[in-house]
């Protein structure tokens, strides 16, 4: 079975490509490298000993996507291609809406034109919004988002719901990711953010490796056990395995379904920092700062539906996440740029 990964050179895409290849699937990647580079794909090929058909295209370009579909005849699509920096989306909402929504529409049009019926979409826990209490369950109504990035995910979910009604043969799985961190255990592939990281783990690893002077913990006065925010951190390799299970599910069922990919266990910022220090036997320079606008105190999944429907559960713990994130950063202090 051949899977087309839109945005497959990125952080989650390349780990998923690796696990798909390891499970006997063929992989085609289309990426414009706006937030990634071809080196990640080369490393996946080296790790697996298998070839990936790689196309450098903008997935917004429907004609090009249709050409690749005609050439490769994929059986299913995974849609990772999107812009994802929350702060940037507030500064550049038009660019975010255009890129994220257009990539989705051009993939759906190409599927319609070529008879591809199966797609997995990368959504986010952010769509639960502020109104719902954790643990988040898939049957809760979506909430209101605090930024354009989140709204693009919410709107794209609605697009998939509407399209699902038009064709009973379609099989659509919306995966709502929680907080992916970690890297493949080889340290050959991992998260390589451009510029100053927004997310916690890359900020920790860049501080540990000396690129950043210190980590600022955004607030210790929340109503949580240690006062810092709690999140559902999930190892990116567990997330990749979740996609392999979701592809199997696409083959079993038609219609549309929404599934959380999280561990169901929240950890605080300080718990993550302490686990990182302990497992890697090092100090991370940090200070306590003020709250970051838009942060929720607590966000974690009810992970029971993924277990029930996909037969998937996260296997790797916080220590694995901290060890593997550091192994990647230590081996690649400048990311893929060497
Ligand atoms: P990423 O930026 O590493 O990967 C996205 C990939 O899409 C990149 O390789 C980028 O170059 C590509 N891309 C973007 N626009 C494109 C376009 N128009 N044409 C072709 N390629 C394009 O991000 P990631 O962390 O791997 O995230 C993958 C998906 O999961 C994204 O849709 C993201 O919003 C979603 N998601 C990520 C997280 C997270 O914490 N990483 C959480 C929830 C959801
Ligand atoms: C953020 C986004 C979310 C997006 C996700 C993945 C916001 C409000 N939410 O989630 O929409 O899907 O990234 O891209 O931006 N922290 C620090 N210091 C730092 C960085 C983070 O203390 O330098 C804290 C944050 O306050 C938070 C936790 O670490 O409590 C995790 O932050 P982050 O990695 O940015 O993820 P989220 O905010 O959960």
Coordinates of C-alpha atoms and ligand atoms in Angstrom, one line a residue:
X1 CA 0.0 0.0 0.0
X2 CA 1.3 3.4 -1.0
X3 CA 0.9 6.5 1.3
X4 CA 1.2 10.1 0.2
X5 CA 2.6 12.3 3.0
X6 CA 1.9 16.0 2.4
X7 CA 4.5 17.8 4.6
X8 CA 6.2 14.5 5.2
X9 CA 9.7 16.0 5.5
X10 CA 8.7 17.8 8.7
X11 CA 9.1 16.7 12.3
X12 CA 6.1 14.4 12.7
X13 CA 6.0 13.4 9.0
X14 CA 9.5 12.0 8.8
X15 CA 9.1 9.9 12.0
X16 CA 5.8 8.6 10.5
X17 CA 7.5 7.9 7.2
X18 CA 10.1 5.8 9.0
X19 CA 7.5 3.7 10.8
X20 CA 5.4 3.3 7.7
X21 CA 8.4 2.0 5.8
X22 CA 9.3 -0.3 8.7
X23 CA 5.8 -1.7 8.5
X24 CA 6.0 -2.5 4.8
X25 CA 4.2 0.5 3.3
X26 CA 5.5 2.5 0.4
X27 CA 5.9 6.3 1.0
X28 CA 5.7 9.3 -1.3
X29 CA 6.5 12.7 0.2
X30 CA 5.5 16.1 -1.1
X31 CA 6.9 19.1 0.7
X32 CA 8.0 22.7 -0.1
X33 CA 10.6 22.6 2.7
X34 CA 9.2 25.9 4.1
X35 CA 9.9 24.4 7.6
X36 CA 12.1 21.4 6.8
X37 CA 14.8 20.1 4.5
X38 CA 15.5 17.1 2.2
X39 CA 18.2 15.9 4.6
X40 CA 15.5 14.5 6.9
X41 CA 14.1 12.4 4.1
X42 CA 17.6 11.1 3.2
X43 CA 18.2 10.1 6.8
X44 CA 14.9 8.2 6.9
X45 CA 16.0 6.3 3.7
X46 CA 19.4 5.6 5.4
X47 CA 17.8 4.3 8.6
X48 CA 15.3 2.0 6.8
X49 CA 17.4 1.1 3.7
X50 CA 14.3 2.0 1.6
X51 CA 13.6 4.6 -1.0
X52 CA 11.1 7.4 -0.7
X53 CA 9.7 9.2 -3.8
X54 CA 10.2 12.9 -2.9
X55 CA 8.5 15.8 -4.7
X56 CA 9.4 19.4 -3.9
X57 CA 6.1 21.1 -4.5
X58 CA 3.8 23.6 -2.8
X59 CA 0.8 21.5 -1.8
X60 CA -1.4 24.5 -2.4
X61 CA -0.8 24.0 -6.1
X62 CA -3.6 21.7 -7.0
X63 CA -2.4 21.0 -10.5
X64 CA 1.0 19.8 -9.2
X65 CA -0.6 17.7 -6.6
X66 CA -2.9 16.0 -9.2
X67 CA 0.2 15.4 -11.4
X68 CA 1.9 13.6 -8.5
X69 CA -1.2 11.6 -7.7
X70 CA -1.5 10.5 -11.4
X71 CA 2.2 9.5 -11.4
X72 CA 2.3 7.7 -8.0
X73 CA -1.3 6.5 -7.6
X74 CA -1.3 6.6 -3.8
X75 CA -3.9 4.5 -1.9
X76 CA -4.1 7.0 1.0
X77 CA -3.0 10.5 2.1
X78 CA -1.7 11.8 5.4
X79 CA -1.9 15.6 5.6
X80 CA 0.8 17.1 7.7
X81 CA 1.5 20.1 5.5
X82 CA 0.8 23.2 7.5
X83 CA 2.2 26.3 9.2
X84 CA 2.2 25.7 13.0
X85 CA 3.8 28.6 14.9
X86 CA 1.1 30.1 17.1
X87 CA 2.7 33.5 17.6
X88 CA 3.5 33.9 13.9
X89 CA -0.1 33.1 13.1
X90 CA -1.2 36.1 15.2
X91 CA 1.2 38.3 13.2
X92 CA 0.4 36.8 9.8
X93 CA -3.2 35.4 9.9
X94 CA -3.8 35.7 6.1
X95 CA -0.7 33.6 5.3
X96 CA -1.8 31.0 7.8
X97 CA -5.4 30.8 6.6
X98 CA -4.2 30.7 3.0
X99 CA -1.6 28.0 3.4
X100 CA -3.4 25.7 5.8
X101 CA -6.8 25.8 4.2
X102 CA -5.5 25.8 0.6
X103 CA -3.3 22.7 1.1
X104 CA -6.4 20.9 2.5
X105 CA -8.6 21.9 -0.4
X106 CA -6.0 21.0 -3.1
X107 CA -5.5 17.6 -1.5
X108 CA -9.3 16.9 -1.3
X109 CA -9.7 18.0 -5.0
X110 CA -6.9 15.8 -6.1
X111 CA -8.4 12.9 -4.2
X112 CA -11.8 13.5 -5.8
X113 CA -10.2 13.8 -9.3
X114 CA -8.2 10.6 -8.9
X115 CA -10.5 8.4 -6.8
X116 CA -8.4 8.3 -3.6
X117 CA -10.7 7.7 -0.7
X118 CA -8.6 7.6 2.4
X119 CA -7.0 10.5 4.3
X120 CA -5.6 11.2 7.8
X121 CA -5.5 14.8 9.0
X122 CA -3.1 16.3 11.6
X123 CA -5.3 18.2 14.0
X124 CA -4.5 19.5 17.4
X125 CA -5.7 19.5 21.0
X126 CA -6.0 23.2 20.6
X127 CA -9.5 22.8 19.0
X128 CA -10.9 21.9 22.4
X129 CA -10.5 25.5 23.3
X130 CA -10.9 27.1 26.7
X131 CA -14.4 25.9 27.4
X132 CA -13.7 22.2 27.9
X133 CA -12.1 20.7 31.0
X134 CA -9.3 18.2 30.7
X135 CA -9.1 15.3 30.1
X136 CA -10.4 16.1 26.7
X137 CA -12.8 13.6 25.0
X138 CA -13.4 13.5 21.3
X139 CA -17.2 13.9 21.7
X140 CA -16.9 17.3 23.5
X141 CA -18.0 20.2 21.3
X142 CA -15.0 22.1 19.9
X143 CA -14.2 25.3 21.8
X144 CA -13.0 28.7 20.8
X145 CA -9.3 29.0 19.8
X146 CA -7.1 31.8 21.0
X147 CA -5.1 32.3 17.7
X148 CA -5.5 31.9 13.9
X149 CA -3.4 28.7 13.9
X150 CA -5.9 27.0 16.1
X151 CA -8.8 28.3 14.1
X152 CA -7.3 26.9 10.9
X153 CA -7.3 23.5 12.5
X154 CA -10.9 23.9 13.7
X155 CA -12.0 25.1 10.2
X156 CA -10.2 22.3 8.4
X157 CA -11.9 19.8 10.7
X158 CA -15.2 21.3 9.6
X159 CA -14.2 21.0 5.9
X160 CA -13.5 17.3 6.4
X161 CA -16.9 16.8 8.2
X162 CA -18.7 18.5 5.3
X163 CA -16.8 16.5 2.6
X164 CA -17.4 13.2 4.4
X165 CA -21.1 13.7 3.9
X166 CA -20.7 13.8 0.1
X167 CA -19.3 10.3 -0.5
X168 CA -20.0 7.2 1.7
X169 CA -16.8 5.5 0.4
X170 CA -14.6 8.2 2.0
X171 CA -12.6 7.2 5.0
X172 CA -11.3 10.1 7.0
X173 CA -9.4 10.1 10.3
X174 CA -8.8 13.3 12.2
X175 CA -6.0 12.9 14.7
X176 CA -5.8 15.4 17.5
X177 CA -2.2 15.5 18.7
X178 CA -1.3 16.6 22.2
X179 CA 2.4 17.7 22.8
X180 CA 4.8 15.7 20.6
X181 CA 8.4 15.7 21.8
X182 CA 11.3 13.2 21.6
X183 CA 13.1 11.8 18.5
X184 CA 14.0 8.5 16.9
X185 CA 16.3 6.6 19.2
X186 CA 19.2 6.8 16.7
X187 CA 19.3 10.6 17.1
X188 CA 19.4 10.8 13.3
X189 CA 16.1 12.6 12.9
X190 CA 14.3 15.0 15.3
X191 CA 12.7 18.4 15.7
X192 CA 14.6 21.2 14.0
X193 CA 12.8 24.5 14.6
X194 CA 13.9 27.5 12.6
X195 CA 14.9 30.5 14.7
X196 CA 14.0 30.8 18.4
X197 CA 11.9 27.8 19.5
X198 CA 8.4 28.5 20.7
X199 CA 7.9 25.1 22.2
X200 CA 9.2 23.9 25.5
X201 CA 11.3 20.8 24.6
X202 CA 13.4 22.4 21.8
X203 CA 14.0 25.4 24.1
X204 CA 15.2 23.0 26.8
X205 CA 17.6 21.1 24.5
X206 CA 18.9 24.3 22.9
X207 CA 19.6 25.7 26.4
X208 CA 21.3 22.5 27.3
X209 CA 23.5 22.6 24.2
X210 CA 24.4 26.2 24.8
X211 CA 22.6 27.9 21.9
X212 CA 20.2 29.6 24.4
X213 CA 21.4 31.2 27.6
X214 CA 18.4 30.2 29.8
X215 CA 14.9 28.8 29.7
X216 CA 12.1 30.9 31.0
X217 CA 9.3 29.0 32.7
X218 CA 6.1 30.8 31.8
X219 CA 4.5 31.3 35.2
X220 CA 4.5 29.3 38.4
X221 CA 1.3 30.7 39.9
X222 CA -1.3 28.5 38.1
X223 CA -3.7 26.4 40.0
X224 CA -1.7 23.2 39.5
X225 CA 0.3 21.1 42.0
X226 CA 3.6 23.0 41.5
X227 CA 2.1 26.1 40.0
X228 CA 3.4 25.5 36.4
X229 CA 1.2 24.4 33.5
X230 CA 0.5 20.8 32.8
X231 CA 0.6 19.2 29.3
X232 CA 0.3 15.7 27.8
X233 CA 3.7 15.1 26.3
X234 CA 3.8 12.3 23.8
X235 CA 6.9 10.6 22.2
X236 CA 7.0 11.3 18.5
X237 CA 7.7 7.7 17.8
X238 CA 4.5 6.7 19.7
X239 CA 2.7 9.3 17.6
X240 CA 4.2 7.8 14.4
X241 CA 3.0 4.3 15.5
X242 CA -0.4 5.9 16.0
X243 CA -0.4 6.9 12.4
X244 CA 0.4 3.3 11.3
X245 CA -2.6 2.1 13.3
X246 CA -4.7 4.9 11.8
X247 CA -3.8 3.7 8.3
X248 CA -5.0 0.2 9.3
X249 CA -8.2 1.8 10.6
X250 CA -8.7 3.6 7.2
X251 CA -8.6 0.2 5.5
X252 CA -11.2 -1.3 7.9
X253 CA -13.8 1.5 8.2
X254 CA -15.5 4.2 6.1
X255 CA -16.9 7.5 7.2
X256 CA -15.2 10.1 9.5
X257 CA -13.8 9.7 13.0
X258 CA -11.9 11.9 15.4
X259 CA -9.2 10.4 17.7
X260 CA -6.9 11.9 20.3
X261 CA -3.3 10.9 20.2
X262 CA -2.0 11.6 23.7
X263 CA -0.8 9.6 26.7
X264 CA -3.6 10.7 29.1
X265 CA -1.0 11.7 31.7
X266 CA -0.2 15.3 32.4
X267 CA 3.2 16.6 33.5
X268 CA 4.1 20.1 34.6
X269 CA 6.8 22.3 33.0
X270 CA 9.0 21.7 36.1
X271 CA 8.4 18.0 36.1
X272 CA 9.6 17.9 32.5
X273 CA 12.7 20.0 33.2
X274 CA 13.5 17.9 36.3
X275 CA 13.1 14.6 34.3
X276 CA 15.4 16.0 31.6
X277 CA 18.0 17.0 34.1
X278 CA 17.9 13.6 35.9
X279 CA 17.9 11.3 32.9
X280 CA 20.6 13.2 31.1
X281 CA 22.6 13.9 34.3
X282 CA 22.9 17.6 33.6
X283 CA 21.7 21.0 34.7
X284 CA 19.4 23.2 32.6
X285 CA 19.7 26.9 33.4
X286 CA 16.2 28.2 34.0
X287 CA 14.3 31.1 35.6
X288 CA 10.7 31.6 36.5
X289 CA 9.0 34.2 34.4
X290 CA 5.5 35.6 33.8
X291 CA 2.6 33.8 32.2
X292 CA 2.5 33.5 28.4
X293 CA -0.7 34.9 26.9
X294 CA -3.1 32.2 25.7
X295 CA -1.6 29.4 27.8
X296 CA -4.1 27.0 29.4
X297 CA -3.2 25.8 32.9
X298 CA -3.9 22.2 32.1
X299 CA -4.3 20.2 28.8
X300 CA -4.3 16.5 28.5
X301 CA -6.1 13.7 26.6
X302 CA -8.6 11.1 27.5
X303 CA -6.7 8.5 25.5
X304 CA -9.2 5.6 25.8
X305 CA -10.8 6.0 22.3
X306 CA -7.4 5.4 20.5
X307 CA -6.9 2.3 22.6
X308 CA -10.4 1.1 21.8
X309 CA -10.7 2.0 18.1
X310 CA -7.1 1.8 16.9
X311 CA -5.6 -0.7 19.4
X312 CA -2.9 1.9 20.1
X313 CA -1.5 3.2 23.4
X314 CA 1.6 5.3 24.0
X315 CA 4.5 3.0 25.2
X316 CA 7.3 5.4 25.8
X317 CA 7.6 7.4 29.1
X318 CA 8.8 10.9 30.0
X319 CA 12.4 9.6 30.5
X320 CA 12.5 8.2 27.0
X321 CA 11.2 11.5 25.6
X322 CA 13.9 13.5 27.5
X323 CA 16.7 11.1 26.6
X324 CA 15.8 10.9 22.9
X325 CA 15.3 14.7 22.6
X326 CA 18.7 15.3 24.1
X327 CA 20.4 12.5 22.0
X328 CA 19.1 14.2 18.8
X329 CA 20.2 17.7 19.9
X330 CA 23.6 16.5 21.2
X331 CA 24.3 14.7 17.9
X332 CA 23.0 17.6 15.8
X333 CA 23.6 20.9 17.6
X334 CA 22.6 22.9 14.5
X335 CA 19.8 20.5 13.5
X336 CA 20.1 19.2 10.0
X337 CA 22.5 22.0 9.0
X338 CA 25.2 20.0 10.8
Ligands
LIG1 P1 6.6 20.7 10.6 O1 6.6 22.2 10.4 O2 7.9 20.1 11.1 O3 6.0 19.9 9.4 C1 5.1 20.5 8.5 C2 5.7 20.2 7.1 O4 4.8 20.8 6.1 C3 7.0 21.0 6.9 O5 7.9 20.0 6.3 C4 6.7 22.1 5.9 O6 7.8 22.4 5.1 C5 5.5 21.5 5.1 N1 4.6 22.4 4.5 C6 4.0 23.5 5.1 N2 3.2 24.1 4.1 C7 3.4 23.4 3.0 C8 2.9 23.6 1.6 N3 2.1 24.6 1.3 N4 3.3 22.7 0.7 C9 4.2 21.7 1.0 N5 4.7 21.5 2.2 C10 4.3 22.4 3.2 O7 5.5 20.4 11.7 P2 5.1 19.1 12.5 O8 5.4 19.4 14.0 O9 5.7 17.9 11.9 O10 3.5 19.1 12.4 C11 2.9 18.4 11.4 C12 1.4 18.7 11.4 O11 0.9 18.4 12.7 C13 1.1 20.2 11.2 O12 -0.1 20.3 10.4 C14 0.9 20.7 12.6 O13 0.0 21.8 12.6 C15 0.2 19.5 13.2 N6 0.4 19.5 14.7 C16 1.7 19.6 15.2 C17 1.9 19.7 16.6 C18 3.2 19.8 17.2 O14 3.3 20.1 18.4 N7 4.3 19.6 16.5 C19 0.7 19.6 17.4 C20 -0.5 19.5 16.9 C21 -0.7 19.5 15.5
LIG2 C1 1.6 25.2 21.7 C2 0.4 25.9 21.1 C3 -0.6 24.9 20.5 C4 0.2 24.0 19.5 C5 1.4 23.4 20.1 C6 2.2 22.7 19.1 C7 0.1 28.0 22.4 C8 -0.8 28.7 23.4 N1 -0.3 26.7 22.1 O1 1.1 24.3 22.7 O2 -1.6 25.5 19.9 O3 -0.7 23.0 18.9 O4 2.2 24.4 20.7 O5 2.9 23.5 18.3 O6 1.1 28.5 21.9 N2 6.8 26.9 28.2 C9 7.7 27.5 29.0 N3 8.8 28.1 28.5 C10 9.0 28.1 27.1 C11 8.1 27.4 26.3 C12 7.0 26.8 26.8 O7 7.5 27.6 30.2 O8 10.0 28.7 26.7 C13 5.6 26.2 28.8 C14 4.3 26.7 28.3 O9 3.8 27.8 29.1 C15 3.4 25.5 28.3 C16 4.4 24.3 28.2 O10 5.7 24.9 28.4 O11 2.9 25.4 29.6 C17 4.3 23.7 26.8 O12 4.4 24.8 25.8 P1 4.6 24.5 24.3 O13 5.6 23.5 24.0 O14 4.7 25.9 23.6 O15 3.2 23.8 23.9 P2 1.7 24.3 24.2 O16 1.6 25.7 24.7 O17 1.0 23.3 25.0

